mmCIF file of C-alpha atoms and ligand atoms in Angstrom:
data_model
loop_
_atom_site.group_PDB
_atom_site.id
_atom_site.type_symbol
_atom_site.label_atom_id
_atom_site.label_comp_id
_atom_site.label_asym_id
_atom_site.label_seq_id
_atom_site.Cartn_x
_atom_site.Cartn_y
_atom_site.Cartn_z
ATOM 1 C CA MET D 1 1.619 14.184 9.211
ATOM 2 C CA TYR D 2 2.724 16.347 5.871
ATOM 3 C CA ILE D 3 5.175 17.130 3.207
ATOM 4 C CA GLN D 4 6.088 20.769 3.575
ATOM 5 C CA ASN D 5 8.763 20.700 0.613
ATOM 6 C CA LEU D 6 9.404 18.392 -2.285
ATOM 7 C CA ASN D 7 12.594 18.509 -4.445
ATOM 8 C CA ILE D 8 12.970 16.278 -7.349
ATOM 9 C CA TYR D 9 15.870 15.850 -9.731
ATOM 10 C CA GLN D 10 16.417 13.998 -12.624
ATOM 11 C CA PHE D 11 13.177 11.697 -11.940
ATOM 12 C CA ARG D 12 11.438 10.359 -15.390
ATOM 13 C CA ASN D 13 11.005 13.452 -17.095
ATOM 14 C CA LEU D 14 11.096 15.824 -14.371
ATOM 15 C CA SER D 15 14.687 17.663 -14.451
ATOM 16 C CA GLU D 16 14.128 19.918 -11.354
ATOM 17 C CA VAL D 17 11.099 20.387 -9.681
ATOM 18 C CA ALA D 18 10.686 22.144 -6.228
ATOM 19 C CA MET D 19 7.462 22.370 -4.677
ATOM 20 C CA THR D 20 5.957 23.482 -1.444
ATOM 21 C CA LEU D 21 2.889 21.502 -0.356
ATOM 22 C CA HIS D 22 -0.069 22.489 1.390
ATOM 23 C CA PRO D 23 -0.507 20.454 4.478
ATOM 24 C CA LYS D 24 -4.034 19.547 3.719
ATOM 25 C CA LEU D 25 -4.714 19.894 0.104
ATOM 26 C CA ASN D 26 -2.637 19.907 -3.021
ATOM 27 C CA LEU D 27 -3.721 19.698 -6.708
ATOM 28 C CA ILE D 28 -1.198 18.901 -9.615
ATOM 29 C CA SER D 29 -2.658 19.458 -12.909
ATOM 30 C CA GLY D 30 -0.868 19.121 -16.758
ATOM 31 C CA GLN D 31 -1.417 17.418 -19.930
ATOM 32 C CA ASN D 32 -0.901 13.674 -20.557
ATOM 33 C CA GLY D 33 3.049 13.126 -20.137
ATOM 34 C CA SER D 34 3.711 16.216 -18.132
ATOM 35 C CA GLY D 35 5.055 14.597 -14.954
ATOM 36 C CA LYS D 36 1.996 14.289 -12.653
ATOM 37 C CA THR D 37 2.342 10.534 -11.956
ATOM 38 C CA SER D 38 5.747 10.866 -11.768
ATOM 39 C CA ILE D 39 5.691 13.247 -8.768
ATOM 40 C CA LEU D 40 3.479 10.872 -6.796
ATOM 41 C CA GLU D 41 5.636 8.247 -7.768
ATOM 42 C CA ALA D 42 8.608 10.319 -5.985
ATOM 43 C CA ILE D 43 6.646 10.538 -2.856
ATOM 44 C CA TYR D 44 5.897 6.931 -2.692
ATOM 45 C CA PHE D 45 9.570 5.767 -3.610
ATOM 46 C CA LEU D 46 10.688 8.318 -0.730
ATOM 47 C CA SER D 47 8.210 6.214 1.755
ATOM 48 C CA LEU D 48 8.561 2.703 0.087
ATOM 49 C CA GLY D 49 12.068 2.321 -1.773
ATOM 50 C CA ARG D 50 9.914 1.226 -4.814
ATOM 51 C CA SER D 51 8.098 2.230 -7.736
ATOM 52 C CA PHE D 52 4.391 1.431 -8.160
ATOM 53 C CA ARG D 53 4.956 1.413 -12.111
ATOM 54 C CA SER D 54 8.481 0.079 -12.681
ATOM 55 C CA ALA D 55 10.162 -2.974 -11.188
ATOM 56 C CA GLN D 56 13.495 -1.580 -12.818
ATOM 57 C CA LEU D 57 14.181 1.426 -10.921
ATOM 58 C CA ALA D 58 17.099 2.535 -13.260
ATOM 59 C CA ARG D 59 14.299 3.078 -15.723
ATOM 60 C CA ILE D 60 13.072 5.939 -13.520
ATOM 61 C CA ILE D 61 16.564 7.874 -13.731
ATOM 62 C CA SER D 62 16.031 10.527 -16.632
ATOM 63 C CA HIS D 63 17.258 9.408 -19.978
ATOM 64 C CA GLU D 64 20.906 9.604 -20.078
ATOM 65 C CA LYS D 65 21.531 10.583 -16.481
ATOM 66 C CA GLU D 66 23.506 8.996 -14.071
ATOM 67 C CA ASN D 67 21.250 9.367 -10.860
ATOM 68 C CA PHE D 68 17.912 10.753 -9.354
ATOM 69 C CA LYS D 69 17.696 12.481 -6.333
ATOM 70 C CA LEU D 70 14.778 13.223 -4.103
ATOM 71 C CA PHE D 71 14.562 15.424 -1.059
ATOM 72 C CA SER D 72 11.521 16.025 1.641
ATOM 73 C CA ARG D 73 11.126 18.357 4.690
ATOM 74 C CA PHE D 74 7.734 16.811 6.328
ATOM 75 C CA TYR D 75 6.154 16.944 9.666
ATOM 76 C CA ASN D 76 5.767 14.127 11.811
ATOM 77 C CA ALA D 77 5.741 15.271 15.409
ATOM 78 C CA LYS D 78 8.581 17.319 14.613
ATOM 79 C CA GLU D 79 10.133 18.722 11.556
ATOM 80 C CA ARG D 80 12.119 15.732 9.604
ATOM 81 C CA THR D 81 13.600 15.249 6.097
ATOM 82 C CA ILE D 82 14.390 12.414 3.862
ATOM 83 C CA ALA D 83 17.022 12.427 1.307
ATOM 84 C CA SER D 84 17.429 9.861 -1.610
ATOM 85 C CA LEU D 85 19.793 9.261 -4.058
ATOM 86 C CA ARG D 86 20.017 6.350 -6.577
ATOM 87 C CA ASP D 87 22.208 5.730 -9.402
ATOM 88 C CA LYS D 88 22.307 3.542 -12.691
ATOM 89 C CA THR D 89 24.039 0.863 -11.015
ATOM 90 C CA GLY D 90 21.965 0.380 -8.575
ATOM 91 C CA LYS D 91 23.710 2.375 -5.779
ATOM 92 C CA SER D 92 21.553 4.060 -3.365
ATOM 93 C CA THR D 93 22.119 6.242 -0.121
ATOM 94 C CA ILE D 94 19.254 7.380 1.999
ATOM 95 C CA ARG D 95 19.326 9.460 4.618
ATOM 96 C CA LEU D 96 16.451 10.499 7.403
ATOM 97 C CA ASP D 97 17.168 13.796 9.497
ATOM 98 C CA GLY D 98 20.547 13.834 7.842
ATOM 99 C CA GLU D 99 21.801 10.214 9.136
ATOM 100 C CA GLU D 100 21.918 7.501 6.604
ATOM 101 C CA VAL D 101 19.776 4.790 7.117
ATOM 102 C CA SER D 102 19.811 1.026 5.691
ATOM 103 C CA SER D 103 16.344 -0.125 6.884
ATOM 104 C CA GLN D 104 13.633 0.921 4.050
ATOM 105 C CA ALA D 105 10.927 0.348 6.916
ATOM 106 C CA GLU D 106 12.016 3.239 9.004
ATOM 107 C CA LEU D 107 11.078 5.418 6.130
ATOM 108 C CA THR D 108 7.842 3.949 5.608
ATOM 109 C CA ARG D 109 7.174 4.354 9.349
ATOM 110 C CA ALA D 110 8.398 7.940 9.339
ATOM 111 C CA LEU D 111 6.263 8.875 5.828
ATOM 112 C CA PRO D 112 3.214 6.749 5.690
ATOM 113 C CA VAL D 113 1.688 7.217 2.205
ATOM 114 C CA GLN D 114 -1.702 5.540 0.865
ATOM 115 C CA LEU D 115 -1.834 5.693 -2.860
ATOM 116 C CA PHE D 116 -5.116 5.625 -5.104
ATOM 117 C CA ASN D 117 -4.041 5.067 -8.754
ATOM 118 C CA PRO D 118 -5.831 3.112 -11.451
ATOM 119 C CA GLU D 119 -3.877 0.018 -10.665
ATOM 120 C CA SER D 120 -4.931 -0.197 -7.141
ATOM 121 C CA PHE D 121 -8.622 0.001 -8.161
ATOM 122 C CA SER D 122 -7.836 -3.041 -9.962
ATOM 123 C CA LEU D 123 -6.762 -5.058 -6.975
ATOM 124 C CA ILE D 124 -9.896 -6.929 -6.474
ATOM 125 C CA ASN D 125 -9.291 -8.837 -9.761
ATOM 126 C CA SER D 126 -5.696 -9.395 -8.671
ATOM 127 C CA GLY D 127 -4.148 -12.476 -6.483
ATOM 128 C CA ALA D 128 -4.442 -13.098 -2.812
ATOM 129 C CA GLN D 129 -0.900 -11.738 -2.496
ATOM 130 C CA GLN D 130 -1.982 -8.317 -3.927
ATOM 131 C CA ARG D 131 -5.246 -8.056 -2.067
ATOM 132 C CA CYS D 132 -3.353 -9.209 1.259
ATOM 133 C CA LYS D 133 -1.007 -6.647 0.837
ATOM 134 C CA LEU D 134 -3.823 -3.935 1.136
ATOM 135 C CA LEU D 135 -4.626 -5.315 4.582
ATOM 136 C CA ASP D 136 -1.053 -5.475 5.595
ATOM 137 C CA TRP D 137 -0.542 -1.884 4.845
ATOM 138 C CA GLY D 138 -2.630 -1.505 7.781
ATOM 139 C CA VAL D 139 -1.282 -4.152 9.965
ATOM 140 C CA PHE D 140 1.930 -2.408 9.521
ATOM 141 C CA TYR D 141 1.246 0.739 11.033
ATOM 142 C CA HIS D 142 -1.359 -1.018 13.680
ATOM 143 C CA LYS D 143 0.945 -3.442 15.150
ATOM 144 C CA LYS D 144 4.513 -2.804 15.949
ATOM 145 C CA ASN D 145 6.359 -5.870 15.459
ATOM 146 C CA PHE D 146 4.084 -6.969 12.300
ATOM 147 C CA LEU D 147 7.224 -6.641 9.659
ATOM 148 C CA ASN D 148 9.379 -8.732 11.934
ATOM 149 C CA ILE D 149 6.936 -11.618 12.189
ATOM 150 C CA TRP D 150 6.060 -11.181 8.620
ATOM 151 C CA GLN D 151 9.648 -11.620 7.677
ATOM 152 C CA GLN D 152 10.309 -14.325 9.792
ATOM 153 C CA VAL D 153 7.183 -16.169 8.447
ATOM 154 C CA LYS D 154 8.473 -15.470 4.566
ATOM 155 C CA ARG D 155 11.915 -16.852 5.542
ATOM 156 C CA LEU D 156 10.638 -19.921 7.311
ATOM 157 C CA THR D 157 8.130 -20.897 4.212
ATOM 158 C CA LYS D 158 11.344 -20.259 1.603
ATOM 159 C CA GLN D 159 13.293 -22.651 3.712
ATOM 160 C CA ARG D 160 10.248 -25.525 3.750
ATOM 161 C CA ASN D 161 9.910 -25.102 0.203
ATOM 162 C CA ALA D 162 13.507 -25.327 -0.292
ATOM 163 C CA ALA D 163 13.819 -28.481 2.251
ATOM 164 C CA LEU D 164 10.654 -30.283 0.399
ATOM 165 C CA LYS D 165 12.139 -29.686 -3.010
ATOM 166 C CA GLN D 166 15.281 -31.327 -1.932
ATOM 167 C CA ASN D 167 13.666 -34.026 -0.310
ATOM 168 C CA TYR D 168 15.015 -33.272 3.245
ATOM 169 C CA PRO D 169 14.246 -35.536 6.206
ATOM 170 C CA ARG D 170 10.608 -35.370 7.628
ATOM 171 C CA ASN D 171 11.784 -34.928 10.908
ATOM 172 C CA TYR D 172 13.680 -31.625 9.598
ATOM 173 C CA ILE D 173 10.788 -30.390 8.274
ATOM 174 C CA GLU D 174 8.589 -31.038 11.236
ATOM 175 C CA ILE D 175 11.164 -28.918 13.243
ATOM 176 C CA LEU D 176 10.568 -26.050 10.735
ATOM 177 C CA ASP D 177 6.897 -26.372 10.847
ATOM 178 C CA ARG D 178 6.851 -26.083 14.614
ATOM 179 C CA GLU D 179 8.422 -22.680 14.120
ATOM 180 C CA LEU D 180 6.514 -21.672 11.287
ATOM 181 C CA VAL D 181 2.925 -22.491 13.102
ATOM 182 C CA THR D 182 4.243 -20.017 16.243
ATOM 183 C CA LYS D 183 4.670 -17.216 13.770
ATOM 184 C CA SER D 184 2.094 -17.839 11.447
ATOM 185 C CA GLU D 185 -0.274 -17.707 14.368
ATOM 186 C CA ALA D 186 0.894 -14.439 15.547
ATOM 187 C CA LEU D 187 0.625 -13.147 12.173
ATOM 188 C CA ASP D 188 -2.656 -14.229 11.502
ATOM 189 C CA GLN D 189 -3.674 -12.717 14.929
ATOM 190 C CA ALA D 190 -2.316 -9.383 13.848
ATOM 191 C CA ARG D 191 -4.280 -9.596 10.630
ATOM 192 C CA LEU D 192 -7.669 -10.618 12.301
ATOM 193 C CA ASP D 193 -7.457 -7.994 14.836
ATOM 194 C CA TYR D 194 -6.713 -5.206 12.334
ATOM 195 C CA PHE D 195 -9.372 -6.589 9.943
ATOM 196 C CA GLN D 196 -11.880 -6.703 12.767
ATOM 197 C CA MET D 197 -11.367 -3.000 13.377
ATOM 198 C CA LEU D 198 -11.616 -2.228 9.574
ATOM 199 C CA MET D 199 -14.475 -4.123 8.705
ATOM 200 C CA PRO D 200 -17.072 -1.913 10.444
ATOM 201 C CA LYS D 201 -15.461 1.258 9.055
ATOM 202 C CA ILE D 202 -15.391 0.056 5.413
ATOM 203 C CA GLN D 203 -19.258 -0.939 5.857
ATOM 204 C CA GLU D 204 -19.852 2.463 7.010
ATOM 205 C CA LEU D 205 -18.242 4.044 4.156
ATOM 206 C CA LEU D 206 -19.701 1.776 1.628
ATOM 207 C CA LEU D 207 -23.164 2.844 3.059
ATOM 208 C CA LEU D 208 -22.202 6.472 2.557
ATOM 209 C CA PHE D 209 -20.999 6.056 -0.805
ATOM 210 C CA SER D 210 -23.297 3.670 -2.339
ATOM 211 C CA PRO D 211 -25.924 2.196 -0.208
ATOM 212 C CA GLN D 212 -27.053 -0.335 -3.143
ATOM 213 C CA LEU D 213 -23.488 -1.982 -3.115
ATOM 214 C CA GLN D 214 -23.600 -4.404 -0.762
ATOM 215 C CA VAL D 215 -20.330 -6.424 -0.431
ATOM 216 C CA GLU D 216 -19.446 -9.240 2.029
ATOM 217 C CA ILE D 217 -15.759 -8.910 2.845
ATOM 218 C CA SER D 218 -14.289 -11.895 4.581
ATOM 219 C CA TYR D 219 -10.459 -12.559 5.513
ATOM 220 C CA TYR D 220 -9.097 -15.846 4.865
ATOM 221 C CA ARG D 221 -5.877 -16.783 7.070
ATOM 222 C CA GLY D 222 -4.419 -19.353 4.470
ATOM 223 C CA TRP D 223 -5.715 -22.254 5.861
ATOM 224 C CA SER D 224 -8.813 -23.808 7.156
ATOM 225 C CA GLN D 225 -10.673 -21.827 9.916
ATOM 226 C CA ASP D 226 -11.507 -24.868 11.803
ATOM 227 C CA LYS D 227 -8.081 -26.739 11.834
ATOM 228 C CA ALA D 228 -4.747 -26.037 13.485
ATOM 229 C CA LEU D 229 -1.955 -24.822 11.105
ATOM 230 C CA LEU D 230 -0.040 -27.960 12.332
ATOM 231 C CA GLU D 231 -2.362 -30.623 11.464
ATOM 232 C CA VAL D 232 -3.008 -28.963 8.071
ATOM 233 C CA LEU D 233 0.767 -29.125 7.599
ATOM 234 C CA ILE D 234 0.801 -33.068 8.498
ATOM 235 C CA HIS D 235 -2.305 -33.685 6.270
ATOM 236 C CA SER D 236 -0.858 -31.665 3.458
ATOM 237 C CA PHE D 237 2.883 -32.945 3.776
ATOM 238 C CA GLN D 238 2.672 -35.766 0.894
ATOM 239 C CA SER D 239 1.164 -33.130 -1.363
ATOM 240 C CA ASP D 240 3.614 -30.530 -0.626
ATOM 241 C CA VAL D 241 6.821 -32.757 -1.353
ATOM 242 C CA LYS D 242 5.277 -33.575 -4.788
ATOM 243 C CA SER D 243 4.802 -29.985 -5.617
ATOM 244 C CA GLY D 244 7.417 -28.561 -3.697
ATOM 245 C CA ILE D 245 5.581 -25.905 -2.700
ATOM 246 C CA THR D 246 3.914 -25.384 0.960
ATOM 247 C CA SER D 247 0.402 -25.123 0.011
ATOM 248 C CA HIS D 248 -1.196 -23.572 3.360
ATOM 249 C CA GLY D 249 -0.094 -20.771 5.561
ATOM 250 C CA SER D 250 -0.333 -16.937 6.374
ATOM 251 C CA HIS D 251 1.640 -16.603 2.829
ATOM 252 C CA ARG D 252 -1.693 -17.815 1.262
ATOM 253 C CA ALA D 253 -3.811 -15.134 3.385
ATOM 254 C CA ASP D 254 -6.617 -13.144 1.391
ATOM 255 C CA LEU D 255 -8.957 -10.417 1.545
ATOM 256 C CA ARG D 256 -12.085 -12.005 0.005
ATOM 257 C CA PHE D 257 -15.133 -9.857 -1.616
ATOM 258 C CA LYS D 258 -18.429 -11.275 -2.407
ATOM 259 C CA VAL D 259 -21.482 -10.126 -4.044
ATOM 260 C CA ASN D 260 -24.755 -12.037 -3.512
ATOM 261 C CA GLY D 261 -22.486 -14.914 -2.515
ATOM 262 C CA HIS D 262 -20.378 -14.628 -6.127
ATOM 263 C CA PRO D 263 -16.828 -13.568 -6.404
ATOM 264 C CA ALA D 264 -17.142 -9.847 -6.540
ATOM 265 C CA GLN D 265 -14.556 -9.632 -9.487
ATOM 266 C CA ASP D 266 -17.068 -11.232 -11.484
ATOM 267 C CA ILE D 267 -19.769 -8.936 -10.612
ATOM 268 C CA LEU D 268 -18.701 -5.295 -9.699
ATOM 269 C CA SER D 269 -18.270 -2.467 -12.545
ATOM 270 C CA ARG D 270 -14.912 -0.877 -12.530
ATOM 271 C CA GLY D 271 -16.265 2.135 -11.126
ATOM 272 C CA GLN D 272 -18.155 0.092 -8.266
ATOM 273 C CA GLN D 273 -14.515 -1.675 -7.524
ATOM 274 C CA LYS D 274 -13.167 1.714 -7.442
ATOM 275 C CA ILE D 275 -15.617 2.734 -4.792
ATOM 276 C CA LEU D 276 -15.138 -0.207 -2.709
ATOM 277 C CA ILE D 277 -11.358 0.059 -2.727
ATOM 278 C CA SER D 278 -11.481 4.070 -2.020
ATOM 279 C CA ALA D 279 -13.753 2.947 1.055
ATOM 280 C CA ILE D 280 -11.269 0.313 2.257
ATOM 281 C CA LYS D 281 -8.044 2.893 1.883
ATOM 282 C CA LEU D 282 -10.189 5.548 3.486
ATOM 283 C CA ALA D 283 -11.174 3.222 6.462
ATOM 284 C CA GLN D 284 -7.629 2.419 6.962
ATOM 285 C CA GLY D 285 -6.561 6.191 6.808
ATOM 286 C CA GLU D 286 -9.209 6.948 9.660
ATOM 287 C CA ILE D 287 -7.768 4.254 11.804
ATOM 288 C CA PHE D 288 -4.400 5.201 11.160
ATOM 289 C CA SER D 289 -5.363 8.799 12.191
ATOM 290 C CA GLN D 290 -6.819 7.496 15.416
ATOM 291 C CA GLU D 291 -3.965 5.382 16.398
ATOM 292 C CA HIS D 292 -1.327 8.083 15.505
ATOM 293 C CA GLN D 293 -2.964 11.248 16.524
ATOM 294 C CA SER D 294 -2.053 12.261 13.161
ATOM 295 C CA GLY D 295 -3.009 11.619 9.728
ATOM 296 C CA CYS D 296 -1.384 9.705 6.397
ATOM 297 C CA ILE D 297 -0.558 10.915 2.853
ATOM 298 C CA TYR D 298 -2.854 10.146 0.319
ATOM 299 C CA LEU D 299 -1.619 10.257 -3.322
ATOM 300 C CA VAL D 300 -4.445 10.271 -5.272
ATOM 301 C CA ASP D 301 -3.837 9.917 -9.197
ATOM 302 C CA ASP D 302 -6.635 10.501 -11.488
ATOM 303 C CA LEU D 303 -9.304 9.764 -9.113
ATOM 304 C CA HIS D 304 -11.906 11.305 -11.444
ATOM 305 C CA SER D 305 -11.717 8.628 -14.216
ATOM 306 C CA GLU D 306 -14.753 6.470 -14.398
ATOM 307 C CA LEU D 307 -16.398 7.643 -11.223
ATOM 308 C CA ASP D 308 -19.504 9.707 -11.804
ATOM 309 C CA GLN D 309 -19.732 13.330 -10.289
ATOM 310 C CA ALA D 310 -21.938 12.198 -7.464
ATOM 311 C CA HIS D 311 -19.607 9.100 -6.495
ATOM 312 C CA LEU D 312 -16.405 11.452 -7.067
ATOM 313 C CA GLN D 313 -17.904 14.038 -4.783
ATOM 314 C CA LYS D 314 -18.894 11.560 -1.987
ATOM 315 C CA VAL D 315 -15.295 9.891 -1.944
ATOM 316 C CA PHE D 316 -13.423 13.386 -2.332
ATOM 317 C CA SER D 317 -15.474 14.791 0.664
ATOM 318 C CA LYS D 318 -14.775 11.973 2.879
ATOM 319 C CA LEU D 319 -10.962 12.100 1.614
ATOM 320 C CA VAL D 320 -10.976 16.055 2.658
ATOM 321 C CA GLU D 321 -12.467 15.136 5.771
ATOM 322 C CA ILE D 322 -10.390 12.873 7.257
ATOM 323 C CA ASP D 323 -7.204 14.084 8.695
ATOM 324 C CA ALA D 324 -4.568 13.521 5.981
ATOM 325 C CA GLN D 325 -2.814 15.566 3.396
ATOM 326 C CA ILE D 326 -4.109 15.138 0.014
ATOM 327 C CA ILE D 327 -2.012 15.222 -3.290
ATOM 328 C CA ALA D 328 -4.180 14.915 -5.922
ATOM 329 C CA THR D 329 -3.649 14.833 -9.641
ATOM 330 C CA ALA D 330 -5.731 15.797 -12.921
ATOM 331 C CA ILE D 331 -5.382 16.783 -16.133
ATOM 332 C CA ASN D 332 -7.583 19.745 -15.927
ATOM 333 C CA ALA D 333 -7.513 21.419 -12.624
ATOM 334 C CA ASN D 334 -11.225 21.970 -13.336
ATOM 335 C CA HIS D 335 -11.974 18.544 -12.725
ATOM 336 C CA LEU D 336 -11.169 18.546 -9.150
ATOM 337 C CA LEU D 337 -11.594 22.413 -8.436
ATOM 338 C CA ASN D 338 -15.291 22.039 -7.960
ATOM 339 C CA LEU D 339 -14.637 19.509 -5.674
ATOM 340 C CA PHE D 340 -12.157 21.256 -3.550
ATOM 341 C CA LEU D 341 -15.191 23.804 -2.823
ATOM 342 C CA ASP D 342 -13.773 26.940 -0.968
ATOM 343 C CA LYS D 343 -11.012 25.129 0.972
ATOM 344 C CA GLU D 344 -7.383 26.375 0.970
ATOM 345 C CA HIS D 345 -5.244 24.334 -0.896
ATOM 346 C CA ASN D 346 -1.667 24.459 -3.062
ATOM 347 C CA ARG D 347 -2.024 24.293 -6.793
ATOM 348 C CA TYR D 348 0.950 23.166 -9.329
ATOM 349 C CA GLN D 349 0.681 23.243 -12.651
ATOM 350 C CA LEU D 350 2.949 21.297 -14.806
HETATM 351 N N1 ATP G 1 13.361 7.323 -17.461
HETATM 352 C C1 ATP G 1 12.619 8.564 -18.048
HETATM 353 N N2 ATP G 1 13.494 9.699 -18.493
HETATM 354 C C2 ATP G 1 12.632 10.599 -19.029
HETATM 355 N N3 ATP G 1 11.332 10.793 -19.421
HETATM 356 C C3 ATP G 1 10.721 9.681 -18.881
HETATM 357 C C4 ATP G 1 11.320 8.480 -18.281
HETATM 358 N N4 ATP G 1 10.360 7.706 -18.118
HETATM 359 C C5 ATP G 1 9.120 7.966 -18.786
HETATM 360 N N5 ATP G 1 9.277 9.354 -19.128
HETATM 361 C C6 ATP G 1 8.605 10.473 -19.608
HETATM 362 O O1 ATP G 1 8.141 11.121 -18.574
HETATM 363 C C7 ATP G 1 6.711 11.555 -18.752
HETATM 364 C C8 ATP G 1 5.989 11.104 -17.445
HETATM 365 O O2 ATP G 1 4.664 10.736 -17.484
HETATM 366 P P1 ATP G 1 3.934 10.567 -16.265
HETATM 367 O O3 ATP G 1 3.023 9.229 -16.273
HETATM 368 O O4 ATP G 1 4.244 11.128 -15.090
HETATM 369 O O5 ATP G 1 2.889 11.885 -16.562
HETATM 370 P P2 ATP G 1 1.333 12.167 -15.922
HETATM 371 O O6 ATP G 1 1.342 13.832 -16.142
HETATM 372 O O7 ATP G 1 0.935 11.263 -15.252
HETATM 373 O O8 ATP G 1 0.595 11.735 -17.722
HETATM 374 P P3 ATP G 1 -1.099 11.096 -17.828
HETATM 375 O O9 ATP G 1 -1.740 12.153 -17.842
HETATM 376 O O10 ATP G 1 -0.990 10.662 -19.043
HETATM 377 O O11 ATP G 1 -1.265 10.251 -16.906
HETATM 378 C C9 ATP G 1 6.098 10.849 -19.896
HETATM 379 O O12 ATP G 1 6.440 11.820 -20.678
HETATM 380 C C10 ATP G 1 7.153 9.868 -20.077
HETATM 381 O O13 ATP G 1 7.390 9.263 -21.546
HETATM 382 MG MG1 MG G 2 -0.538 9.909 -14.895
#
């Protein structure tokens, strides 16, 4: 799976960019503010319909312009195209292979991207929801109906919270609970199956990257391991009514990291966190390639900052080794060129 061509119009400071990408290795270089991250943001937007740095999409449109347009020709079992247009009022049109589509998930499935940026490296310090999203990236591609179950759990939890706040009769909430339990158990099973595949791969990569770094990784399903969710919901009913919030369930799931029994966020240095997140994202890429007979696309922004040369070399060599298209940025092309060794690649200077 790889992007062949990318065209960007009126997206941040990029008024018009046309790129031909190498199926394997691409290096974008340029000074601060030249638009390197914006190129990755444009690709991310094509896949996920959102930005990794602005919640308000109108901010992405070049100043004083009415809209932005993106186009990509890519290869995923066959040649495909995505065209996306979004204007200031929020109106958007997305076409996949020339046909208008309304579901972003179709694009996410068609163009799978995995992001390495400075923010993704602070995931260990962020909340449970963010860490669980990291796991869910993989579950989405691993389990066909994951998104559907996830959406149902989200809807039912929202409904239950509204019912708690409005003091609905207990038997009404119990009806919701039964459905919520069934869906949450299915979601938990999908996450657990994927986690069990992922774990040994992460540990293998960590051993390769940094043998002294011993991290215990566990998956918390959002409620006690030894109690059924229904039992937990019944038990916490009174406190849930008081707070108006469902305190247990799949929406509280987490990916937890410990070093010597202590939370990893209190122990690991920023560089070590980066190595850990790199190991997780690379392990996910490996599973993806195995399951789809083709790799995903890695958007790699500023990987070299905070990693010493030896660790950078190990992480980058692994990235290059796995079956994936890499689109990497660096202020100075030389920062990454020695890592590309003699491999064929495309270079784009902004
Ligand atoms: N809506 C917008 N319209 C025009 N320019 C914008 C808009 N939003 C951001 N910019 C500018 O576009 C540029 C985008 O920078 P970007 O973050 O892509 O640069 P970069 O090459 O990644 O820089 P760095 O090396 O500092 O990470 C910046 O100069 C920023 O000020
Ligand atoms: Mg940048």
